[in-house]
Coordinates of C-alpha atoms and ligand atoms in Angstrom, one line a residue:
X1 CA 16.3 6.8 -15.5
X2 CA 13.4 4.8 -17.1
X3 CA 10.6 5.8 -18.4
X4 CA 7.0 5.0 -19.9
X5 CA 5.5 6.2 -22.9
X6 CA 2.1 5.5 -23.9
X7 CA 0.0 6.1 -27.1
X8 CA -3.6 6.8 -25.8
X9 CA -6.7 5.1 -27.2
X10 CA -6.8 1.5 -27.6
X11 CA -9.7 -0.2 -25.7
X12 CA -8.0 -2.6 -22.8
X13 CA -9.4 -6.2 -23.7
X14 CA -8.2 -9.7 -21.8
X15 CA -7.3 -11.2 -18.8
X16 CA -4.8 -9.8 -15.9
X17 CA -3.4 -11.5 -12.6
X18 CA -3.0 -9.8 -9.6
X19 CA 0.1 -10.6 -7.6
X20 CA 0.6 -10.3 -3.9
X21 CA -0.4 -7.0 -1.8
X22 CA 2.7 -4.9 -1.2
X23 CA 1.2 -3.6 2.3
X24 CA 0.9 -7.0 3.1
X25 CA 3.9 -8.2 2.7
X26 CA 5.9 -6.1 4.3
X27 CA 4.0 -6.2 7.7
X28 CA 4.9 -10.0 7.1
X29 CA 8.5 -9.8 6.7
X30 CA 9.1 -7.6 9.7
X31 CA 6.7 -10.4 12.3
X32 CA 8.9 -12.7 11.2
X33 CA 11.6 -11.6 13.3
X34 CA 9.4 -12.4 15.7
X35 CA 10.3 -16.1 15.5
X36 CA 13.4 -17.8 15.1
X37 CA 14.1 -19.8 12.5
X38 CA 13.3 -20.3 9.2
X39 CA 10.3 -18.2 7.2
X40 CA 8.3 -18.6 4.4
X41 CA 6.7 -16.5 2.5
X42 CA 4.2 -16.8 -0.6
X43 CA 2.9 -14.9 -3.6
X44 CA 5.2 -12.2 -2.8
X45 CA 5.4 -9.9 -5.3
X46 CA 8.3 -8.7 -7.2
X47 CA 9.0 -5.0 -5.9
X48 CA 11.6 -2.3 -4.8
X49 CA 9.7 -1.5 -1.2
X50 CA 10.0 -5.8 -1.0
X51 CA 13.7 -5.8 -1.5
X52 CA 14.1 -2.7 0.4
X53 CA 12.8 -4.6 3.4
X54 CA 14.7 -7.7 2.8
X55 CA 17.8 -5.9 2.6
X56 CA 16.8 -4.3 6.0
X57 CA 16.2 -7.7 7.4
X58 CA 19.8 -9.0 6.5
X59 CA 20.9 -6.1 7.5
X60 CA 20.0 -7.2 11.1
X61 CA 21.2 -10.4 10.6
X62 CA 18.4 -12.3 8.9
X63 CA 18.9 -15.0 6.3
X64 CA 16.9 -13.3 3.3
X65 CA 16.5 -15.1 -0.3
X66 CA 13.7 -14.4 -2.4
X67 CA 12.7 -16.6 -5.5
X68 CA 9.6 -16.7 -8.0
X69 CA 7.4 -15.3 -5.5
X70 CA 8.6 -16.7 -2.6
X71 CA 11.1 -15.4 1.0
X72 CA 12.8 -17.4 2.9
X73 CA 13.5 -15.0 6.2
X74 CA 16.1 -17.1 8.5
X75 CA 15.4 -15.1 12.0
X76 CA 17.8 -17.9 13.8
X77 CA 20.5 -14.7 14.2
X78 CA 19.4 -11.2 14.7
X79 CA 22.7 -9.5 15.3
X80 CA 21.6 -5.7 15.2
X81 CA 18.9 -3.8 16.3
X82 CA 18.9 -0.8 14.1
X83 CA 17.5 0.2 11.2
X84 CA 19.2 2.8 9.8
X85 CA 18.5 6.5 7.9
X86 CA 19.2 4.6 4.6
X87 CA 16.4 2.4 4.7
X88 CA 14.2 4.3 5.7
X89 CA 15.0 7.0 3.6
X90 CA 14.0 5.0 0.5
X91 CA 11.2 3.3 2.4
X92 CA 8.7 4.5 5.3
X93 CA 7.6 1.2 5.9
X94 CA 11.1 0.1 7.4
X95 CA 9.1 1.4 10.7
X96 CA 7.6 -1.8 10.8
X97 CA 10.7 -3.6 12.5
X98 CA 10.3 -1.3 15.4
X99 CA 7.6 -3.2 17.3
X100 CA 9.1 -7.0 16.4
X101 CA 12.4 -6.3 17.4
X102 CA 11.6 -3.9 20.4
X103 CA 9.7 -7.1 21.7
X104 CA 12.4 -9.6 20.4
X105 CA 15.5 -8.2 21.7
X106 CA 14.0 -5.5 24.3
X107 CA 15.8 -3.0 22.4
X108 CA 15.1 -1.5 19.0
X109 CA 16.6 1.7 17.3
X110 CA 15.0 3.4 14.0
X111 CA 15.9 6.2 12.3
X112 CA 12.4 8.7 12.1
X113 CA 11.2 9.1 8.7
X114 CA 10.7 12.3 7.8
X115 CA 8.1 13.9 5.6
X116 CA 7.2 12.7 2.3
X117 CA 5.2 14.0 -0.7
X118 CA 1.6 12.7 0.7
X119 CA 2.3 14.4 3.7
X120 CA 4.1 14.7 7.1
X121 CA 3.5 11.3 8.4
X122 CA 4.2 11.5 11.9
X123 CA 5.0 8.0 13.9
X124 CA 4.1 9.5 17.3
X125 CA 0.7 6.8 18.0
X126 CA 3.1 4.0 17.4
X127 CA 5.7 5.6 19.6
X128 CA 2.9 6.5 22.1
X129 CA 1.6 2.8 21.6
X130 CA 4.9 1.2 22.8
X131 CA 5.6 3.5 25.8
X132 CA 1.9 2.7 27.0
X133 CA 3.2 -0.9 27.0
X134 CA 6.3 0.4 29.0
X135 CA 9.0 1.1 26.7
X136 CA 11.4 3.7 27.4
X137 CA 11.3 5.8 24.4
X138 CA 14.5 8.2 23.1
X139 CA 13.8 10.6 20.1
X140 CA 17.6 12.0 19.4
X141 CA 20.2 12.3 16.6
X142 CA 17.1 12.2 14.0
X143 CA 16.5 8.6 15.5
X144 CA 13.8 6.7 17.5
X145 CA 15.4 4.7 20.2
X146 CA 12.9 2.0 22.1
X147 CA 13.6 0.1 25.2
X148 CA 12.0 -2.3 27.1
X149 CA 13.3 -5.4 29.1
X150 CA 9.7 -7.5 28.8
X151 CA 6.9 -5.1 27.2
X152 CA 3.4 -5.2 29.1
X153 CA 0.1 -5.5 27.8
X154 CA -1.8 -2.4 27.8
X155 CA -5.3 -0.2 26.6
X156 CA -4.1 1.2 23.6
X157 CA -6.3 3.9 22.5
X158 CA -5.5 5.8 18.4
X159 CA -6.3 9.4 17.9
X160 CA -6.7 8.6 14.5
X161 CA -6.8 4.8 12.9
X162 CA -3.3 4.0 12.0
X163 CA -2.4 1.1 9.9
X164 CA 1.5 0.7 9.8
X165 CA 0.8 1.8 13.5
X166 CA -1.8 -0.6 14.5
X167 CA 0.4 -3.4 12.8
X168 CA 3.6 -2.6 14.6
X169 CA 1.7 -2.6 18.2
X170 CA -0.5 -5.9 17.4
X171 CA 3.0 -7.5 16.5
X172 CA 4.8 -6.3 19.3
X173 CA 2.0 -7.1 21.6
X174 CA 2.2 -10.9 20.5
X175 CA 4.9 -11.4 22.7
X176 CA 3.9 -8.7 25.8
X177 CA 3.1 -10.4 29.3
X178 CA -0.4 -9.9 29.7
X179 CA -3.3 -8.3 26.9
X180 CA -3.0 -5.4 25.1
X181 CA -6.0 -3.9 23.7
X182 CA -5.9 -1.6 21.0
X183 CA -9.2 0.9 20.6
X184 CA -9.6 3.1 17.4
X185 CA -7.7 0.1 15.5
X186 CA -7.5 0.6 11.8
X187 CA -9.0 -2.1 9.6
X188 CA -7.9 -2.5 6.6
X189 CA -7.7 -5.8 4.9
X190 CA -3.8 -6.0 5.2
X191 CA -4.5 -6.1 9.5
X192 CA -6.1 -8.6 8.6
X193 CA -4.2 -11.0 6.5
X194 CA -1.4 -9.7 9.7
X195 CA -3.1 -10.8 12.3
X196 CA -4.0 -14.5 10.4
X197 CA -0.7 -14.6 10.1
X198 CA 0.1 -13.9 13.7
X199 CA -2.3 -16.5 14.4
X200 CA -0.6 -19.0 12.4
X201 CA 2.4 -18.7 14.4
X202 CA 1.0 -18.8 17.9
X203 CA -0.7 -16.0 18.7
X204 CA -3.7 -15.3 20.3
X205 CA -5.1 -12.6 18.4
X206 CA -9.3 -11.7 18.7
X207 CA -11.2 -9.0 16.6
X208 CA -8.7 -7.7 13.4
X209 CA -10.8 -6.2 10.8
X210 CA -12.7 -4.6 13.6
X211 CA -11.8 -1.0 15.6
X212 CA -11.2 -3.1 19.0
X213 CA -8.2 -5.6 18.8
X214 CA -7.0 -8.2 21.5
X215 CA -3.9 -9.3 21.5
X216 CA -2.9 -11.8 24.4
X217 CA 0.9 -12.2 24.6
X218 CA 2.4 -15.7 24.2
X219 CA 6.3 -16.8 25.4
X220 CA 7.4 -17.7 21.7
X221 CA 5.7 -17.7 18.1
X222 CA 6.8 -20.7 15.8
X223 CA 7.7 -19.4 12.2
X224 CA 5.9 -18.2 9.1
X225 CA 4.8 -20.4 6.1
X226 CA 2.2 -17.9 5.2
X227 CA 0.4 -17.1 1.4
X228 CA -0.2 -13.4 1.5
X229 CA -3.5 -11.9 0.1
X230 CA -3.5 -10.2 -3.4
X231 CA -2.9 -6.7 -3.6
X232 CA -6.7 -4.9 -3.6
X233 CA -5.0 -1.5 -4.8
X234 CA -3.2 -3.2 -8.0
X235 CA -6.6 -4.9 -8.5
X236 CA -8.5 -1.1 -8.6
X237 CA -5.9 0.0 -10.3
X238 CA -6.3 -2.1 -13.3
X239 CA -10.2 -1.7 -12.6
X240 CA -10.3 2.4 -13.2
X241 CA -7.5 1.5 -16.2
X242 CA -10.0 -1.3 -18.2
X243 CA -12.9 1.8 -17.2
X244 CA -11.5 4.5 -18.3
X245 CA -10.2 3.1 -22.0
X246 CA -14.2 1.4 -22.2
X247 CA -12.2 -2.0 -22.4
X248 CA -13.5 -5.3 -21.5
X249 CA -11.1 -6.7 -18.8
X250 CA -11.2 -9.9 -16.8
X251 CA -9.0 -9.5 -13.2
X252 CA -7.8 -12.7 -12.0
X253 CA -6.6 -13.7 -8.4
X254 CA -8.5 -10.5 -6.6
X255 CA -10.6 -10.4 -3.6
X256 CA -13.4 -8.5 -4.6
X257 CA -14.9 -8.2 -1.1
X258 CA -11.8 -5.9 -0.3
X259 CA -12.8 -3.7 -2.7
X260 CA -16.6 -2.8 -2.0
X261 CA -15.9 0.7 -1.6
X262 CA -13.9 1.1 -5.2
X263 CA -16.6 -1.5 -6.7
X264 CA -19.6 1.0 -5.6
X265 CA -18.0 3.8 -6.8
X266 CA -17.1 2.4 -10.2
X267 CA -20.7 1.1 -10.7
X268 CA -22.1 4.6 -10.1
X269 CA -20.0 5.8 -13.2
X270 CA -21.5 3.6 -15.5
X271 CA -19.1 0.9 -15.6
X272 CA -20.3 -2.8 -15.4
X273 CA -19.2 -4.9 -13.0
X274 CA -19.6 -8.8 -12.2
X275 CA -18.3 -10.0 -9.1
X276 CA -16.9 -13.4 -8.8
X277 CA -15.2 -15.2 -5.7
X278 CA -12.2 -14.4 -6.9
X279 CA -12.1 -12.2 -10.0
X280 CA -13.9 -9.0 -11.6
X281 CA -15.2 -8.8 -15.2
X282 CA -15.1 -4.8 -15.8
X283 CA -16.9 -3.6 -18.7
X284 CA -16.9 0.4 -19.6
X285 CA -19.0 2.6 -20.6
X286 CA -18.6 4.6 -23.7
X287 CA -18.8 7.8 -21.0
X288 CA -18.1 7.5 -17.9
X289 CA -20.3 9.8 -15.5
X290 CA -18.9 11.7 -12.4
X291 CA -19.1 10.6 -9.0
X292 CA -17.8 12.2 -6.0
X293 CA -15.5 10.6 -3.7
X294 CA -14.0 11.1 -0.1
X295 CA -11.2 8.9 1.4
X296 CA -11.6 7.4 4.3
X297 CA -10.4 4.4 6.9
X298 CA -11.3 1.1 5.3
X299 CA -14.0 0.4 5.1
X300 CA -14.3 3.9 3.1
X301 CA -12.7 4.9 -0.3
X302 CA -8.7 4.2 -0.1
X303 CA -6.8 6.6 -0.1
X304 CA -4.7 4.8 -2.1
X305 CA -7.1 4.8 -5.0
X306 CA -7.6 8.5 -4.9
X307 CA -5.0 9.5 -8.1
X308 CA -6.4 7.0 -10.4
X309 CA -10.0 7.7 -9.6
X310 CA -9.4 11.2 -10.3
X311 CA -7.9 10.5 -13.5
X312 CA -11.3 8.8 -14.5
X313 CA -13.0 12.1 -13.4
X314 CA -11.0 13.6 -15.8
X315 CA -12.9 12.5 -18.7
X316 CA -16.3 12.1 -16.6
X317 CA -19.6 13.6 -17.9
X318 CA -20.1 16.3 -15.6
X319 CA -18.4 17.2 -12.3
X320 CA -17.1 15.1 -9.7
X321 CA -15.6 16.9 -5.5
X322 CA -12.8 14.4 -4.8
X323 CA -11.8 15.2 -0.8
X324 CA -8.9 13.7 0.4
X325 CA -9.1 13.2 4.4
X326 CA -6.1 11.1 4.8
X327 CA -2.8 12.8 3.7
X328 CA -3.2 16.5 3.6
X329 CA -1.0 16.8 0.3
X330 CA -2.1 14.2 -1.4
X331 CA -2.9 15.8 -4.9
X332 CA 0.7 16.2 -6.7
X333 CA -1.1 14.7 -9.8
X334 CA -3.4 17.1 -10.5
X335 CA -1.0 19.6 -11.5
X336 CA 0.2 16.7 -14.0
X337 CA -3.6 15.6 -14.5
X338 CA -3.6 19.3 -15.8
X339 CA -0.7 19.2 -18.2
X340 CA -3.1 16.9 -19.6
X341 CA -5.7 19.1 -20.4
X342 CA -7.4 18.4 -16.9
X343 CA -9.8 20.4 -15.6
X344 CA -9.3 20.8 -12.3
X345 CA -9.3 23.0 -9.2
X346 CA -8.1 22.4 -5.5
X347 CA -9.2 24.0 -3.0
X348 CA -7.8 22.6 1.1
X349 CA -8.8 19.0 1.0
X350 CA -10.9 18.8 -1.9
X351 CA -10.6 18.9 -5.8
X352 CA -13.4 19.8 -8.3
X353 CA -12.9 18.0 -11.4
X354 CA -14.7 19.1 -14.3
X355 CA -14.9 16.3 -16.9
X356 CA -13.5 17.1 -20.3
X357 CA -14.5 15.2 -23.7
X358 CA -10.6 14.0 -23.9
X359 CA -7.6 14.2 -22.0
X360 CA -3.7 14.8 -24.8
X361 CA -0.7 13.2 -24.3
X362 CA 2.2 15.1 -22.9
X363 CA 5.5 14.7 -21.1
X364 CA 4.5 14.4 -17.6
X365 CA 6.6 13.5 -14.2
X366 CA 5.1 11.0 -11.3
X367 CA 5.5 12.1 -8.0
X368 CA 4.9 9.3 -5.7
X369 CA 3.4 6.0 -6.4
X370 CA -0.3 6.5 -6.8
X371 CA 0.3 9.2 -8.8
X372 CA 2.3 7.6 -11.6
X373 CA -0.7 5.1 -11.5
X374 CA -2.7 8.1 -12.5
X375 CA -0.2 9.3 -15.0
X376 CA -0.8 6.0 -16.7
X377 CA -4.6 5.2 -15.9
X378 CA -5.0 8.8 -18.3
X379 CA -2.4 8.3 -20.7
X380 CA -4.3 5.1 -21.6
X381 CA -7.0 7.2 -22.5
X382 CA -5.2 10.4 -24.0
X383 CA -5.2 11.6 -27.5
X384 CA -1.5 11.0 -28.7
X385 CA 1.7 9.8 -26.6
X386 CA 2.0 10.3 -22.7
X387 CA 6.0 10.2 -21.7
X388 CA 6.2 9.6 -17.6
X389 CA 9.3 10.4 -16.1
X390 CA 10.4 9.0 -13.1
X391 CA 8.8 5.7 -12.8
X392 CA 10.9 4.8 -9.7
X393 CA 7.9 5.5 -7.6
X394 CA 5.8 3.0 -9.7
X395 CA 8.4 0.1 -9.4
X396 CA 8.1 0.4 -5.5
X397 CA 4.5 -0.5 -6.0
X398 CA 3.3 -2.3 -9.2
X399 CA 4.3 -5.6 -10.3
X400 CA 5.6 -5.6 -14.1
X401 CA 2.3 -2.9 -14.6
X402 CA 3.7 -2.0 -18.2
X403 CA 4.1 -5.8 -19.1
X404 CA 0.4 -6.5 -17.7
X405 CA -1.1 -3.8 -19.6
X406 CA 0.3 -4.3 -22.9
X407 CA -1.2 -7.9 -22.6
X408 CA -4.2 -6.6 -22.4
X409 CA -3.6 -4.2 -25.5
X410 CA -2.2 -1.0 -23.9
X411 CA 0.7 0.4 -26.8
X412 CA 2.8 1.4 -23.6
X413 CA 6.2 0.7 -23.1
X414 CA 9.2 1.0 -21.1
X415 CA 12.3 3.4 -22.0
X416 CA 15.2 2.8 -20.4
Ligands
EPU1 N1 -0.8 9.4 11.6 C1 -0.4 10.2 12.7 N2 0.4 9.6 13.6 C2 0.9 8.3 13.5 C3 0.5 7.5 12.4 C4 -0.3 8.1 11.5 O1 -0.8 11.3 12.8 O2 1.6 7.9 14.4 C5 -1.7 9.9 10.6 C6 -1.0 10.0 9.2 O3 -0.2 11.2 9.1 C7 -2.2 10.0 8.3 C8 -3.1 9.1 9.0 O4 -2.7 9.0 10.4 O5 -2.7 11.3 8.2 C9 -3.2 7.6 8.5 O6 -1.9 7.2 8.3 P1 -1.5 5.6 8.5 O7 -0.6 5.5 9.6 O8 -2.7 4.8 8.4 O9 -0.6 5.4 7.1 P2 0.6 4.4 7.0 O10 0.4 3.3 7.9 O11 1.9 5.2 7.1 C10 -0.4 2.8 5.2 C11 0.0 2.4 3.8 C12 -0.2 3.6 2.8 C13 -1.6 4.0 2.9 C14 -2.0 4.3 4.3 C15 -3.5 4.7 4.5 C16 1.7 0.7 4.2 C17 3.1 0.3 4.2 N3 1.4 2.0 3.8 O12 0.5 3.9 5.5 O13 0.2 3.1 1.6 O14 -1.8 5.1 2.1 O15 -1.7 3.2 5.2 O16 -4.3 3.6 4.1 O17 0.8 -0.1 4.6 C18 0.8 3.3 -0.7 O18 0.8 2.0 -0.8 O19 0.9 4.0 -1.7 C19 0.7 3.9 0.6 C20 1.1 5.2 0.8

């Protein structure tokens, strides 16, 4: 099992590219079953969760072949309608053929995905979603079986603003009879970049990015040639990395207006940040100062940015309360965080970090993929070497990270 060790201390200096936004993409590849024939996709990155979903695809019977950043999705044959316990097993996100082929084929079965170490995760609002639009919904033998000759358009209302949810109704409203309208929508970015893609096939899609969508359903949708938006979570990720080491870093190929919450939050802890169209010039401080944060829906603080935050905190002047109102176990790292010489207490939902002069290296294990971010967003900035065992998680989620940071002066490297 791989693993990456990092000697703490060197100031981050240069230039980084961001690639394509895994929770982009793979929205993506599952609406492409929603057409027939042949799929392109662009700037997809390079990732485990990316060929976990193309293997899912072929599984049903799609044509998948991907190359330097690009699919080709053939959805011409879709000869199965299941997706089974081992894919989604290894990936959550394999949910997100439920809704395409459910209106596709009228018939869709997916195994549930349990719990995972963020939290329990249920899928009941997209369940709830689809039987509003008149699917006859099965829950037995651990999976999720969806029928429904010709789905109907429907008010949608979400308890809580889902995004995997939200994405699997908008795509499976695309080709309902009538309009669906879905209240409480979340609206992140990657809704988005769904619904422009949507759009570019042929639907008639009003109001993503907002909490009300429309969704009128067409007969067909023509297929995907589609560039997907770069990924704003690998962009803060490098962000807290080039802030925490007091580096100088230029991020390439971002959009910073997806980041405004991360930006803000960063600003407040000293670091310098200019904004361009489409890049970031991040210049730290020589101490970074604490800020408190709470995760919420986008527009709010990402969850998803909540580990490597933290790990800033870590090495803040003064105390930072980090609440996490997402996932309700989403603070595995601070027990490795601590290993580090962290200073920190949890207490429900939130953590109070008390800032130490200097995290030490130590032999550490990630726990999901956020939190190896973490792991390495501190060992960058550590007295001595960090060893992270387990970077599995981190290959789901991060483009050639280790590669990308050594560029930029990190002494970090990968042992197989
Ligand atoms: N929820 C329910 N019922 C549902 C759906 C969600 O109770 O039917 C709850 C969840 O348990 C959670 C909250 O609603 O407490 C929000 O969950 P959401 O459904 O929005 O999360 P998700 O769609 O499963 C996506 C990302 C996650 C990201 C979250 C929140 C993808 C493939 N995954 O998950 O990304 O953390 O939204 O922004 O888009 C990651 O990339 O590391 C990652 C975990």
């Amino acid at each position: 099992m791989d693993k990456i060790e990092i000697e703490g201390g060197t100031k981050l200096k240069g230039e980084v590219k961001i690639s394509g936004a895994k929770n982009a993409a793979l929205p993506l590849m599952a609406a492409s079953i929603l057409s027939s024939g042949e799929n392109y996709i662009h700037n997809l990155p390079q990732l485990r969760d990316i060929s976990t979903m193309g293997k899912l695809l072929a599984h049903i019977g799609m044509g998948y072949h991907q190359e330097n950043g690009e699919v080709l999705l053939n959805s011409n044959n879709i000869s199965s309608i299941e997706a089974p316990y081992d894919f989604v097993k290894t990936m959550r996100a394999s949910v997100l053929v439920l809704g395409p082929l459910l209106a596709r084929q009228g018939e869709a079965k997916v195994s549930l995905p349990g719990g995972c170490a963020i939290g329990a995760r249920p899928i009941n609002l997209h369940t709830a979603g689809f039987e509003k639009m008149g699917a006859e919904i099965d829950l037995s033998g651990g999976y999720i079986h969806a029928k429904a000759k010709k789905l109907k358009g429907a008010v949608i209302y979400c308890d809580i603003p889902t995004v995997t949810g939200t994405e699997n109704i908008m795509m499976a409203a695309t080709l309902a009879e009538g309009e669906t309208i879905i209240e409480n929508a979340a609206c992140e970015p990657e809704i988005v970049d769904l619904a422009n893609a949507l759009i570019s096939m042929g639907a008639d899609i009003e109001g993503a990015g907002t909490s009300i969508i429309k969704i009128k359903g067409v007969n067909s949708l023509n297929p995907l040639n589609y560039r997907i938006i770069p990924d704003r979570i690998a962009a803060g990720t490098f962000m807290a990395a080039a802030a925490i080491t007091g580096g100088e870093v230029r991020i390439n190929d971002c959009r910073p207006e997806h980041l405004e919450a991360v930006i803000s939050k960063l600003k407040g802890t000293g670091t310098e940040i200019t904004q361009e169209t489409d890049s970031l010039f991040i210049k730290g401080s020589e101490r970074l100062l604490s800020q408190d944060i709470k995760t919420m829906p986008h527009p709010g603080f990402p969850t998803d940015m909540q580990a490597q935050f933290m790990a800033l905190m870590t090495v803040a002047n003064g105390t930072s309360l980090i609440t996490e109102n997402i996932f309700e176990n989403r603070f595995m790292h601070v027990a490795e965080l601590k290993r580090m010489g962290a200073d920190i207490t949890v207490e429900g939902s939130t953590s109070t970090v008390r800032g130490i002069k200097r995290l030490t290296g130590a032999p550490v294990m990630a726990t999901d993929l956020r939190a190896s971010a973490s792991l390495i967003i501190a060992g960058l900035a550590a007295k001595g070497k960090t060893v992270i065992d387990r970077v599995y998680h981190l290959d789901r989620g991060y483009e050639r990270i280790e590669e990308k940071l050594e560029l930029i002066g990190a002494k970090i490297r990968r042992v197989k």
